[in-house]
PDB file of C-alpha atoms in Angstrom:
ATOM      1  CA  MET A   1     -14.214  13.508  -4.647  1.00 51.00           C
ATOM      2  CA  THR A   2     -16.944  14.847  -7.010  1.00 72.00           C
ATOM      3  CA  ASP A   3     -16.261  12.630  -9.881  1.00 86.00           C
ATOM      4  CA  LEU A   4     -16.129   9.311  -8.050  1.00 90.00           C
ATOM      5  CA  VAL A   5     -17.247   6.406 -10.662  1.00 92.00           C
ATOM      6  CA  ALA A   6     -16.008   3.304  -9.270  1.00 94.00           C
ATOM      7  CA  VAL A   7     -15.229   1.870  -5.773  1.00 96.00           C
ATOM      8  CA  TRP A   8     -13.935  -1.847  -5.246  1.00 96.00           C
ATOM      9  CA  GLU A   9     -12.667  -3.619  -2.343  1.00 94.00           C
ATOM     10  CA  VAL A  10      -9.701  -6.161  -2.965  1.00 94.00           C
ATOM     11  CA  ALA A  11      -8.736  -8.603  -0.338  1.00 90.00           C
ATOM     12  CA  LEU A  12      -4.742  -9.175  -0.573  1.00 90.00           C
ATOM     13  CA  SER A  13      -2.594 -11.023   2.095  1.00 87.00           C
ATOM     14  CA  ASP A  14      -1.880  -7.760   3.822  1.00 88.00           C
ATOM     15  CA  GLY A  15      -5.470  -6.814   4.257  1.00 88.00           C
ATOM     16  CA  VAL A  16      -8.610  -5.642   2.495  1.00 91.00           C
ATOM     17  CA  HIS A  17      -7.737  -2.547   0.182  1.00 95.00           C
ATOM     18  CA  LYS A  18     -10.205  -0.072  -0.998  1.00 97.00           C
ATOM     19  CA  ILE A  19      -9.717   1.348  -4.596  1.00 97.00           C
ATOM     20  CA  GLU A  20     -11.760   4.457  -5.565  1.00 97.00           C
ATOM     21  CA  PHE A  21     -11.637   5.951  -9.068  1.00 95.00           C
ATOM     22  CA  GLU A  22     -12.535   9.399 -10.237  1.00 93.00           C
ATOM     23  CA  HIS A  23     -13.167  10.291 -14.083  1.00 90.00           C
ATOM     24  CA  GLY A  24     -14.104  13.776 -15.081  1.00 86.00           C
ATOM     25  CA  THR A  25     -15.822  12.937 -18.383  1.00 77.00           C
ATOM     26  CA  THR A  26     -15.744  16.500 -19.534  1.00 78.00           C
ATOM     27  CA  SER A  27     -12.174  17.270 -18.349  1.00 78.00           C
ATOM     28  CA  GLY A  28     -10.705  13.760 -18.777  1.00 78.00           C
ATOM     29  CA  LYS A  29      -9.255  13.922 -15.299  1.00 88.00           C
ATOM     30  CA  ARG A  30      -8.223  10.680 -13.955  1.00 92.00           C
ATOM     31  CA  VAL A  31      -7.485  10.141  -9.829  1.00 94.00           C
ATOM     32  CA  VAL A  32      -7.041   6.971  -8.231  1.00 96.00           C
ATOM     33  CA  TYR A  33      -7.196   6.423  -4.544  1.00 97.00           C
ATOM     34  CA  VAL A  34      -5.888   3.513  -2.616  1.00 96.00           C
ATOM     35  CA  ASP A  35      -6.965   3.230   1.000  1.00 95.00           C
ATOM     36  CA  GLY A  36      -7.775   6.898   0.763  1.00 95.00           C
ATOM     37  CA  LYS A  37      -4.507   7.990  -0.319  1.00 96.00           C
ATOM     38  CA  GLU A  38      -4.059   9.391  -3.911  1.00 96.00           C
ATOM     39  CA  VAL A  39      -1.781   7.439  -6.155  1.00 96.00           C
ATOM     40  CA  ILE A  40      -2.363   8.859  -9.552  1.00 94.00           C
ATOM     41  CA  ARG A  41      -3.530  12.289 -10.831  1.00 93.00           C
ATOM     42  CA  ARG A  42      -4.098  13.068 -14.603  1.00 90.00           C
ATOM     43  CA  ASP A  43      -5.838  16.287 -15.340  1.00 86.00           C
ATOM     44  CA  TRP A  44      -7.096  17.383 -18.563  1.00 78.00           C
ATOM     45  CA  MET A  45      -6.671  14.141 -20.529  1.00 69.00           C
ATOM     46  CA  PHE A  46      -7.750  14.514 -24.021  1.00 72.00           C
ATOM     47  CA  LYS A  47      -8.337  10.754 -24.440  1.00 75.00           C
ATOM     48  CA  LEU A  48     -11.397   9.601 -22.082  1.00 77.00           C
ATOM     49  CA  VAL A  49     -10.703   5.854 -22.447  1.00 84.00           C
ATOM     50  CA  GLY A  50      -7.557   3.925 -21.691  1.00 88.00           C
ATOM     51  CA  LYS A  51      -5.918   2.333 -18.439  1.00 93.00           C
ATOM     52  CA  GLU A  52      -4.404   3.378 -15.225  1.00 94.00           C
ATOM     53  CA  THR A  53      -1.918   1.095 -13.530  1.00 96.00           C
ATOM     54  CA  PHE A  54      -0.831   1.480  -9.935  1.00 97.00           C
ATOM     55  CA  MET A  55       0.223  -0.532  -7.017  1.00 96.00           C
ATOM     56  CA  VAL A  56      -1.787  -1.958  -4.182  1.00 95.00           C
ATOM     57  CA  GLY A  57      -0.663  -3.456  -0.751  1.00 91.00           C
ATOM     58  CA  ALA A  58       2.643  -4.435   0.935  1.00 85.00           C
ATOM     59  CA  ALA A  59       3.385  -6.832  -1.722  1.00 84.00           C
ATOM     60  CA  GLN A  60       3.102  -3.883  -4.464  1.00 92.00           C
ATOM     61  CA  THR A  61       0.373  -6.176  -6.383  1.00 93.00           C
ATOM     62  CA  LYS A  62      -0.256  -4.534  -9.733  1.00 96.00           C
ATOM     63  CA  GLY A  63      -3.781  -2.827 -10.258  1.00 96.00           C
ATOM     64  CA  THR A  64      -5.278  -1.803 -13.500  1.00 97.00           C
ATOM     65  CA  ILE A  65      -8.427   0.201 -14.237  1.00 96.00           C
ATOM     66  CA  ASN A  66      -9.692  -0.171 -17.453  1.00 95.00           C
ATOM     67  CA  ILE A  67     -11.894   2.728 -18.977  1.00 91.00           C
ATOM     68  CA  ASP A  68     -14.170   1.835 -22.093  1.00 91.00           C
ATOM     69  CA  ALA A  69     -16.721   3.667 -23.806  1.00 88.00           C
ATOM     70  CA  VAL A  70     -19.965   1.687 -23.758  1.00 88.00           C
ATOM     71  CA  SER A  71     -22.236   4.189 -25.766  1.00 82.00           C
ATOM     72  CA  GLY A  72     -22.161   7.856 -26.466  1.00 75.00           C
ATOM     73  CA  PHE A  73     -20.886   9.348 -23.183  1.00 75.00           C
ATOM     74  CA  ALA A  74     -21.382   6.360 -21.113  1.00 85.00           C
ATOM     75  CA  TYR A  75     -18.213   4.431 -19.755  1.00 88.00           C
ATOM     76  CA  GLU A  76     -17.451   1.130 -18.150  1.00 92.00           C
ATOM     77  CA  TYR A  77     -14.940   0.958 -15.607  1.00 94.00           C
ATOM     78  CA  THR A  78     -13.241  -2.785 -14.854  1.00 95.00           C
ATOM     79  CA  LEU A  79     -10.650  -3.359 -12.095  1.00 96.00           C
ATOM     80  CA  GLU A  80      -7.718  -6.093 -12.960  1.00 96.00           C
ATOM     81  CA  ILE A  81      -5.443  -7.291 -10.428  1.00 95.00           C
ATOM     82  CA  ASN A  82      -2.228  -8.777 -11.420  1.00 93.00           C
ATOM     83  CA  GLY A  83      -3.680  -8.997 -15.320  1.00 93.00           C
ATOM     84  CA  LYS A  84      -6.818 -10.845 -14.254  1.00 94.00           C
ATOM     85  CA  SER A  85     -10.294  -9.441 -13.902  1.00 93.00           C
ATOM     86  CA  LEU A  86     -11.106  -8.880  -9.993  1.00 91.00           C
ATOM     87  CA  LYS A  87     -13.688 -11.610  -9.992  1.00 92.00           C
ATOM     88  CA  LYS A  88     -11.071 -13.989 -11.921  1.00 93.00           C
ATOM     89  CA  TYR A  89      -8.320 -13.003  -9.395  1.00 91.00           C
ATOM     90  CA  MET A  90     -10.557 -13.572  -6.394  1.00 90.00           C
ATOM     91  CA  GLU A  91     -11.702 -16.972  -7.381  1.00 90.00           C
ATOM     92  CA  ASN A  92      -8.043 -18.071  -7.854  1.00 88.00           C
ATOM     93  CA  ARG A  93      -6.967 -16.388  -4.854  1.00 87.00           C
ATOM     94  CA  SER A  94      -9.561 -18.454  -2.749  1.00 86.00           C
ATOM     95  CA  LYS A  95      -7.957 -21.626  -4.121  1.00 90.00           C
ATOM     96  CA  THR A  96      -4.502 -20.512  -2.986  1.00 89.00           C
ATOM     97  CA  THR A  97      -5.043 -18.976   0.347  1.00 90.00           C
ATOM     98  CA  ASN A  98      -6.714 -19.538   3.617  1.00 90.00           C
ATOM     99  CA  THR A  99      -7.882 -16.781   5.692  1.00 90.00           C
ATOM    100  CA  TRP A 100      -9.133 -16.727   9.133  1.00 92.00           C
ATOM    101  CA  ILE A 101     -10.403 -14.031  11.452  1.00 90.00           C
ATOM    102  CA  LEU A 102      -9.589 -14.509  15.066  1.00 91.00           C
ATOM    103  CA  ASN A 103     -10.629 -12.501  18.075  1.00 92.00           C
ATOM    104  CA  LEU A 104      -8.424 -12.784  21.199  1.00 91.00           C
ATOM    105  CA  ASP A 105      -9.174 -10.789  24.194  1.00 92.00           C
ATOM    106  CA  GLY A 106     -11.494  -8.324  22.305  1.00 92.00           C
ATOM    107  CA  VAL A 107      -8.861  -7.913  19.351  1.00 90.00           C
ATOM    108  CA  ASP A 108      -9.384  -8.991  15.803  1.00 89.00           C
ATOM    109  CA  TYR A 109      -6.595 -10.668  13.964  1.00 90.00           C
ATOM    110  CA  ARG A 110      -6.764 -11.506  10.261  1.00 90.00           C
ATOM    111  CA  VAL A 111      -4.523 -14.403   9.547  1.00 92.00           C
ATOM    112  CA  VAL A 112      -3.739 -15.383   5.768  1.00 91.00           C
ATOM    113  CA  LEU A 113      -2.042 -18.469   4.639  1.00 91.00           C
ATOM    114  CA  GLU A 114      -0.497 -18.389   1.002  1.00 89.00           C
ATOM    115  CA  LYS A 115      -0.350 -22.036   0.142  1.00 89.00           C
ATOM    116  CA  ASP A 116       1.694 -21.420  -2.961  1.00 86.00           C
ATOM    117  CA  THR A 117       4.612 -19.714  -0.925  1.00 86.00           C
ATOM    118  CA  MET A 118       3.710 -21.002   2.495  1.00 89.00           C
ATOM    119  CA  ASP A 119       4.030 -17.041   3.656  1.00 89.00           C
ATOM    120  CA  VAL A 120       1.807 -16.337   6.861  1.00 91.00           C
ATOM    121  CA  TRP A 121       0.341 -12.873   6.943  1.00 91.00           C
ATOM    122  CA  CYS A 122      -1.128 -11.278  10.329  1.00 91.00           C
ATOM    123  CA  ASN A 123      -2.797  -7.913  10.105  1.00 87.00           C
ATOM    124  CA  GLY A 124      -0.727  -6.893   7.181  1.00 85.00           C
ATOM    125  CA  LYS A 125       2.651  -7.995   8.365  1.00 88.00           C
ATOM    126  CA  ASN A 126       4.474 -10.774   6.770  1.00 88.00           C
ATOM    127  CA  MET A 127       5.410 -13.303   9.760  1.00 89.00           C
ATOM    128  CA  GLU A 128       8.466 -15.011  10.195  1.00 89.00           C
ATOM    129  CA  THR A 129       7.671 -18.674  10.615  1.00 85.00           C
ATOM    130  CA  ALA A 130       9.481 -21.947  11.128  1.00 80.00           C
ATOM    131  CA  GLY A 131       8.514 -25.206   9.328  1.00 71.00           C
ATOM    132  CA  ASP A 132       8.134 -28.398  11.211  1.00 66.00           C
ATOM    133  CA  ARG A 133      10.381 -31.064   9.670  1.00 60.00           C
ATOM    134  CA  LYS A 134       8.865 -34.731   9.904  1.00 64.00           C
ATOM    135  CA  SER A 135      11.323 -37.723   8.699  1.00 56.00           C
TER     136      SER A 135
END
């Protein structure tokens, strides 16, 4: 990864995902990695600005990297998750989910409750749950 220009960490229900972006400003090369795995590679792009869209995580959440020219040959890279800036997405997510990190017998467990769907995730797996009925 010689042209690495941006790295983001995104917390989703199935875990924290690392997104890396390479941009060759002379060749126009664009490479996107999610959790170390190459998901997009474009060599010899003539247009140096634009967007790259890809999926992240078990729920196939949409990620988009925006490439904008700032001045001359300087570029700005921003990440959107489900159409929102990363900051806005994380702010919204903190309102719609609860996350706990538990250590049981020396093993870490990451548990996430999605308040809007009532889905429960543990270490990246969507768990089968049963509701408690109160009448």
